[in-house]
Amino acid sequence: MLEYVDKIRDIARRLLSENKVDVVIGFRQGSVPMMSEPAVISRPEDVDELYWDYNCGINLTNYLTKRPDRIGIVAKGCDSRNIVTHMVENQIKREQLYIIGAPCHGMIDRSRILAALGDQEPTKVVVNDSEIVVTGPGLERKFDRKEYLQNNCATCIHRNPVIYDELLAAPVEEQKLTNRYADVEKIEAMSPDDKWAFFDKMLAPCIRCYACRNACPLCYCPTCFVDEARPQWVGKSIDPTDVRTFHFLRAYHCAGRCTDCGACERACPVNIPVRLLTKKLNKDVEDLYGFEPGMVPDVRPPLDVYRPDDPGGFIK
Amino acid sequence: MTSVIIAKSKLNDFLASLKSGYQVLGPIHQGDMIAFGPVNKVEDLALPYSNTRLSIKSVFFPQSERMFGYSLDKEDADAGIIKETPKEYPNRVVFGLRPCDAKAVTLVDVNMDNPQYQDPWWVKRRETTTLIGLGCEHPCSTCFCTSMGSGPFDETGLDVLLTELPDAYLAKSLTPKGEQLLKQAKGTDAASPAGEKTAAEIKTKAEQALPKLETAKLKDKNMMELFNARFWERVQFACINCGACTFLCPTCWCFDIQDEVSKKAGDRIRNWDSCMFPLFTLHGTGHNPRDHKVQRVRQRFMHKLKYYIDKYGDGPACVGCGRCVQACPVNIDIRNVITLMNEYQTSAGTKA
Amino acid sequence: MSGNYYARRKFAVMKGLLEYMGLEPGRLQFSWISSAESTKFVEVANTVAEEVKALGPAKHFIKEKAEVA
Amino acid sequence: MGNPYLPYPVRIDEIITETEDKNLKTFKFVFLNPADEQAFKYEPGQFAELSIAGKGEIPIGIASSPTETGFLKFTVNKVGLVTSHLHNMSVGDIMGVRGPLGNWYPLKQLEGKNIVIVGGGFAFTTLRSTIVYLLQPENRSRFGDITVIYGARTPGMLLYKDELAAWEQRSDIHMHITVDRADDPTWKYNVGFVPAITEQKAPSAENAVAIVCGPPIMIKFTQPVLEKVGFTPETIIMSLEMRMKCGIGICGRCNLGTEYVCKDGPVFTLAQLNNLPKEY
């Protein structure tokens, strides 16, 4: 995807110098391997700061919420779906945006690669179509790129932007997957006690830093339920019930809206696979209402509408 | 003070003898991460290791801690009276923490244990905990400890410093607490001059391998000019206002106090808090003096790199452990911010 | 009336997530009962009470004293 | 080692509803343990954390004066969780007070000077403490002229009405009470905003300091008036409000640059504030 870099810069330069947009939002090259920094550029002479590689897993739609200006934004498939969601939810207007669509090859999973390296530290990571080449002091390892995609990218079926003004390259071939929910199904098959124990263990490292919530473009409420004091819905300590309540409600607020962009999981500083919660909701919303979030700009989200013949077997 | 050798083959004897007088904590594997946890034998230790994901601070300052308890039962004569929660403070030793973390603890001491007020839980745990540091022969690429007044073999805050030699650890006691621990421990042998020489060489090599960030100019900058600098807008853009940096940071000490009630009794609990959260400074009236992200991001960096220096004539309140550099989801790199601040042109002096 | 339909969707996914997280099936139940259906109300209340009793005391999402240091 | 987070147990001895909107009540507390009162030595301008088991704590300026013994008084505006709960409590109820906290008005250093006190709304509490302290016979002679300008929205919103009336009768204190508007035809004092009345009364800055406490908007417009009549940033003293938790400079949230409002403040001269970030 490195070939996108020059194109992004060219487009950004053109948009800014022709005064088509006020700013361009994209990524700056990371200061450490397998990271990148969201950046906003407002002068044509600064466009060379923009960069693109396999580490642009943060969802840039997060930076659009309620912006008043005209914005050029680089968008992967998932980002573009969140832009749609933002438009549907009145967080941004289509007219304000110039969407630079990035057909995506999938982002690489930094935390899984670091875990695989044990305690060896990579100082350089080069990614090509097939391999991730990791080097560091006394370290040289190669990983199969497809095996080390972010989990959400591995099961992504919308790598191409669903909405854009310009594409950085021809659309990539979408993945044909037989089952994108194997991880969820594995949990669904457990007994209630095993499920409870599984999530107890999964959530134990949580430090309530809210990186998962804050990395999510869907989480833009002026006051989040965890911050409400009157009434206080959930305690603020790391008591396991409070931690679980937070994660349950955070996920539930994303129901019918989540594009599985993976920003939450990528942001977590203690490697909690928080997507296992949102993905269950995605699966149910797909099964029950045939809905995939962020695909069409003028369709209300599934929990904001109903059909009289919706499945209702669970109601006595 | 004194130095002894602990042969790697005798490390189990050493740890076993510590266990008779102390609870022993050390870096252990916890899922994908390395964290401080109970250690019974060498095999429990995650050695070799770079650093723990979370810093040492929770050993003295748990993320959530019960401060007080009370009854709310009207029948109870003590209803409504807030009382100290009894706690135990066993003697503990932390084996193998990194010197930057120990240095950080001394920076937090300035806040928690000052001439006017002493945080009783912090002070008690500090008194009853002995710190055996493990020098860093191979610092990470994100480490910049020597730039921040610490170093891979910094002795500040440690009671004992270990240097790993090919088949042994050279253990140097640095305080009476450390001296006593080494005296009572088993598995130690007299240090040889050759061992000490090797250790000194390892130290120099590690120090030289670390990058050097310039920080000398921070203390002479004008605080208000730095505060008003335009670069904060650029620094803050990517920030998502999560608390990852502050919670992983060994020198971030902010906390919140909450009352929690269960049936007819309750607890007053303190929890780590973060200057990244809007709620941190929100007034009851709805007014928020740090309403904007840029104000919160600036507060974090200014506190560590300017306010602390100006207030205490010490610091900065950063030890260069690099945790925030590694964990920030959006790659805001404190090293870049330090350079921006250090290079910013202001008129001299902190006061106008 | 339409509120019931909206709620049905919200409850459907909420129930799914709660049970996925380990809440025992049967602990959380929904029913549509109009103000005129007093008999149904009694029946449902009795059934739910029996089923929940059979499950025993709730142990999930119940916070007693905070489990902290 | 005392635990600085642990409140002293107190009993609510009296509750006075101060204002017509009933949002301001004065609570008089008596220490359960007499020794605690000895430990609680305070100066006008300091505050304390009012501590309610099950609800939390709230920092409130001490409205009583150290010259009044046997009790503490706090006037509390009903805004949040803790203050709302406090407003529903009754005489005889047990709660906690933690303090005294923060610095104070530097009255000892101001001996021999004329004192101008400017207050607005419910921020008059520590100013009441100050006035009671200054008027105490053995203290009064140590200070020059005392001028008070105090305003509220309406006559019914003034705090400590009986005391204000009593002070009005005295010759050793110049009272200028004002209200933004008065529908009451018997209102016999000033009508107008505090900055306007300050300008009109033009207290002399000669050998004087001004102690200003009130809502931000009042401070914003009073400050230039005071400067116009000759007060300097060094002779304008203010008290700040901030969100606080620990009250002892440890929990980290109430700083303005290097200064913790709870420990290094809440009292600052304007000169000090001019060199600090305006994050209040």
mmCIF file of N, CA, C and O in Angstrom, chain C residues 30-67:
data_model
loop_
_atom_site.group_PDB
_atom_site.id
_atom_site.type_symbol
_atom_site.label_atom_id
_atom_site.label_comp_id
_atom_site.label_asym_id
_atom_site.label_seq_id
_atom_site.Cartn_x
_atom_site.Cartn_y
_atom_site.Cartn_z
ATOM 1 N N PHE C 30 -38.892 -11.523 28.283
ATOM 2 C CA PHE C 30 -39.720 -10.417 27.796
ATOM 3 C C PHE C 30 -41.119 -10.931 27.495
ATOM 4 O O PHE C 30 -41.296 -12.092 27.102
ATOM 5 N N SER C 31 -42.059 -10.059 27.688
ATOM 6 C CA SER C 31 -43.429 -10.436 27.337
ATOM 7 C C SER C 31 -44.203 -9.193 26.925
ATOM 8 O O SER C 31 -43.916 -8.098 27.401
ATOM 9 N N TRP C 32 -45.112 -9.379 26.017
ATOM 10 C CA TRP C 32 -46.015 -8.285 25.660
ATOM 11 C C TRP C 32 -47.348 -8.545 26.345
ATOM 12 O O TRP C 32 -48.012 -9.539 26.082
ATOM 13 N N ILE C 33 -47.753 -7.656 27.207
ATOM 14 C CA ILE C 33 -49.021 -7.831 27.904
ATOM 15 C C ILE C 33 -49.754 -6.495 27.872
ATOM 16 O O ILE C 33 -49.203 -5.477 28.309
ATOM 17 N N SER C 34 -50.939 -6.498 27.366
ATOM 18 C CA SER C 34 -51.687 -5.245 27.336
ATOM 19 C C SER C 34 -52.354 -5.037 28.693
ATOM 20 O O SER C 34 -52.473 -5.970 29.492
ATOM 21 N N SER C 35 -52.803 -3.829 28.904
ATOM 22 C CA SER C 35 -53.415 -3.519 30.198
ATOM 23 C C SER C 35 -54.697 -4.326 30.406
ATOM 24 O O SER C 35 -55.161 -4.489 31.518
ATOM 25 N N ALA C 36 -55.241 -4.866 29.315
ATOM 26 C CA ALA C 36 -56.477 -5.637 29.443
ATOM 27 C C ALA C 36 -56.220 -7.107 29.777
ATOM 28 O O ALA C 36 -57.125 -7.837 30.144
ATOM 29 N N GLU C 37 -54.956 -7.537 29.623
ATOM 30 C CA GLU C 37 -54.674 -8.969 29.748
ATOM 31 C C GLU C 37 -54.232 -9.347 31.162
ATOM 32 O O GLU C 37 -53.091 -9.741 31.373
ATOM 33 N N SER C 38 -55.109 -9.196 32.118
ATOM 34 C CA SER C 38 -54.697 -9.472 33.499
ATOM 35 C C SER C 38 -54.375 -10.949 33.700
ATOM 36 O O SER C 38 -53.452 -11.298 34.422
ATOM 37 N N THR C 39 -55.107 -11.825 33.048
ATOM 38 C CA THR C 39 -54.842 -13.254 33.208
ATOM 39 C C THR C 39 -53.453 -13.601 32.694
ATOM 40 O O THR C 39 -52.692 -14.316 33.331
ATOM 41 N N LYS C 40 -53.121 -13.033 31.522
ATOM 42 C CA LYS C 40 -51.807 -13.323 30.945
ATOM 43 C C LYS C 40 -50.707 -12.792 31.876
ATOM 44 O O LYS C 40 -49.689 -13.446 32.083
ATOM 45 N N PHE C 41 -50.967 -11.628 32.447
ATOM 46 C CA PHE C 41 -49.971 -11.053 33.346
ATOM 47 C C PHE C 41 -49.672 -12.008 34.497
ATOM 48 O O PHE C 41 -48.522 -12.287 34.815
ATOM 49 N N VAL C 42 -50.724 -12.558 35.093
ATOM 50 C CA VAL C 42 -50.551 -13.494 36.215
ATOM 51 C C VAL C 42 -49.787 -14.726 35.753
ATOM 52 O O VAL C 42 -48.828 -15.165 36.384
ATOM 53 N N GLU C 43 -50.201 -15.248 34.615
ATOM 54 C CA GLU C 43 -49.538 -16.458 34.096
ATOM 55 C C GLU C 43 -48.053 -16.222 33.869
ATOM 56 O O GLU C 43 -47.205 -16.994 34.316
ATOM 57 N N VAL C 44 -47.754 -15.124 33.163
ATOM 58 C CA VAL C 44 -46.352 -14.842 32.836
ATOM 59 C C VAL C 44 -45.536 -14.615 34.101
ATOM 60 O O VAL C 44 -44.452 -15.152 34.274
ATOM 61 N N ALA C 45 -46.116 -13.831 35.027
ATOM 62 C CA ALA C 45 -45.388 -13.540 36.262
ATOM 63 C C ALA C 45 -45.071 -14.833 36.996
ATOM 64 O O ALA C 45 -43.953 -15.041 37.474
ATOM 65 N N ASN C 46 -46.060 -15.723 37.049
ATOM 66 C CA ASN C 46 -45.831 -16.999 37.746
ATOM 67 C C ASN C 46 -44.769 -17.842 37.056
ATOM 68 O O ASN C 46 -43.879 -18.385 37.702
ATOM 69 N N THR C 47 -44.873 -17.935 35.734
ATOM 70 C CA THR C 47 -43.895 -18.744 34.997
ATOM 71 C C THR C 47 -42.488 -18.191 35.191
ATOM 72 O O THR C 47 -41.551 -18.944 35.461
ATOM 73 N N VAL C 48 -42.360 -16.876 35.017
ATOM 74 C CA VAL C 48 -41.032 -16.273 35.140
ATOM 75 C C VAL C 48 -40.481 -16.517 36.546
ATOM 76 O O VAL C 48 -39.332 -16.926 36.717
ATOM 77 N N ALA C 49 -41.346 -16.315 37.554
ATOM 78 C CA ALA C 49 -40.894 -16.500 38.932
ATOM 79 C C ALA C 49 -40.403 -17.928 39.136
ATOM 80 O O ALA C 49 -39.345 -18.151 39.727
ATOM 81 N N GLU C 50 -41.141 -18.866 38.620
ATOM 82 C CA GLU C 50 -40.747 -20.277 38.782
ATOM 83 C C GLU C 50 -39.433 -20.570 38.084
ATOM 84 O O GLU C 50 -38.546 -21.206 38.640
ATOM 85 N N GLU C 51 -39.333 -20.085 36.867
ATOM 86 C CA GLU C 51 -38.115 -20.379 36.099
ATOM 87 C C GLU C 51 -36.892 -19.737 36.742
ATOM 88 O O GLU C 51 -35.818 -20.321 36.787
ATOM 89 N N VAL C 52 -37.056 -18.517 37.224
ATOM 90 C CA VAL C 52 -35.920 -17.839 37.841
ATOM 91 C C VAL C 52 -35.564 -18.506 39.163
ATOM 92 O O VAL C 52 -34.392 -18.675 39.483
ATOM 93 N N LYS C 53 -36.584 -18.934 39.880
ATOM 94 C CA LYS C 53 -36.322 -19.654 41.131
ATOM 95 C C LYS C 53 -35.500 -20.909 40.871
ATOM 96 O O LYS C 53 -34.561 -21.224 41.589
ATOM 97 N N ALA C 54 -35.892 -21.601 39.820
ATOM 98 C CA ALA C 54 -35.182 -22.829 39.480
ATOM 99 C C ALA C 54 -33.716 -22.562 39.177
ATOM 100 O O ALA C 54 -32.853 -23.404 39.404
ATOM 101 N N LEU C 55 -33.451 -21.362 38.635
ATOM 102 C CA LEU C 55 -32.053 -21.027 38.312
ATOM 103 C C LEU C 55 -31.240 -20.703 39.567
ATOM 104 O O LEU C 55 -30.017 -20.691 39.541
ATOM 105 N N GLY C 56 -31.908 -20.411 40.657
ATOM 106 C CA GLY C 56 -31.193 -20.065 41.896
ATOM 107 C C GLY C 56 -30.854 -18.590 41.931
ATOM 108 O O GLY C 56 -31.139 -17.848 40.988
ATOM 109 N N PRO C 57 -30.212 -18.165 43.027
ATOM 110 C CA PRO C 57 -29.895 -16.733 43.164
ATOM 111 C C PRO C 57 -28.975 -16.261 42.038
ATOM 112 O O PRO C 57 -28.088 -16.997 41.615
ATOM 113 N N ALA C 58 -29.210 -15.035 41.577
ATOM 114 C CA ALA C 58 -28.380 -14.484 40.509
ATOM 115 C C ALA C 58 -26.964 -14.269 41.027
ATOM 116 O O ALA C 58 -26.770 -13.814 42.154
ATOM 117 N N LYS C 59 -25.990 -14.628 40.228
ATOM 118 C CA LYS C 59 -24.613 -14.390 40.658
ATOM 119 C C LYS C 59 -23.866 -13.492 39.678
ATOM 120 O O LYS C 59 -22.738 -13.107 39.936
ATOM 121 N N HIS C 60 -24.504 -13.171 38.564
ATOM 122 C CA HIS C 60 -23.820 -12.354 37.565
ATOM 123 C C HIS C 60 -24.378 -10.942 37.533
ATOM 124 O O HIS C 60 -25.571 -10.739 37.732
ATOM 125 N N PHE C 61 -23.513 -9.999 37.249
ATOM 126 C CA PHE C 61 -23.878 -8.575 37.225
ATOM 127 C C PHE C 61 -24.446 -8.123 38.569
ATOM 128 O O PHE C 61 -25.242 -7.200 38.640
ATOM 129 N N ILE C 62 -24.078 -8.825 39.630
ATOM 130 C CA ILE C 62 -24.506 -8.427 40.971
ATOM 131 C C ILE C 62 -23.253 -7.935 41.693
ATOM 132 O O ILE C 62 -22.284 -8.672 41.824
ATOM 133 N N LYS C 63 -23.303 -6.701 42.132
ATOM 134 C CA LYS C 63 -22.127 -6.186 42.828
ATOM 135 C C LYS C 63 -22.456 -6.014 44.306
ATOM 136 O O LYS C 63 -23.385 -5.304 44.656
ATOM 137 N N GLU C 64 -21.717 -6.705 45.135
ATOM 138 C CA GLU C 64 -21.864 -6.475 46.574
ATOM 139 C C GLU C 64 -20.814 -5.433 46.945
ATOM 140 O O GLU C 64 -20.814 -4.351 46.421
ATOM 141 N N LYS C 65 -19.903 -5.784 47.793
ATOM 142 C CA LYS C 65 -18.799 -4.872 48.116
ATOM 143 C C LYS C 65 -17.814 -4.891 46.950
ATOM 144 O O LYS C 65 -17.570 -5.934 46.364
ATOM 145 N N ALA C 66 -17.271 -3.735 46.627
ATOM 146 C CA ALA C 66 -16.328 -3.670 45.517
ATOM 147 C C ALA C 66 -15.147 -4.607 45.773
ATOM 148 O O ALA C 66 -14.604 -4.636 46.869
ATOM 149 N N GLU C 67 -14.807 -5.370 44.753
ATOM 150 C CA GLU C 67 -13.647 -6.264 44.872
ATOM 151 C C GLU C 67 -12.390 -5.498 44.484
ATOM 152 O O GLU C 67 -11.922 -5.572 43.346
#
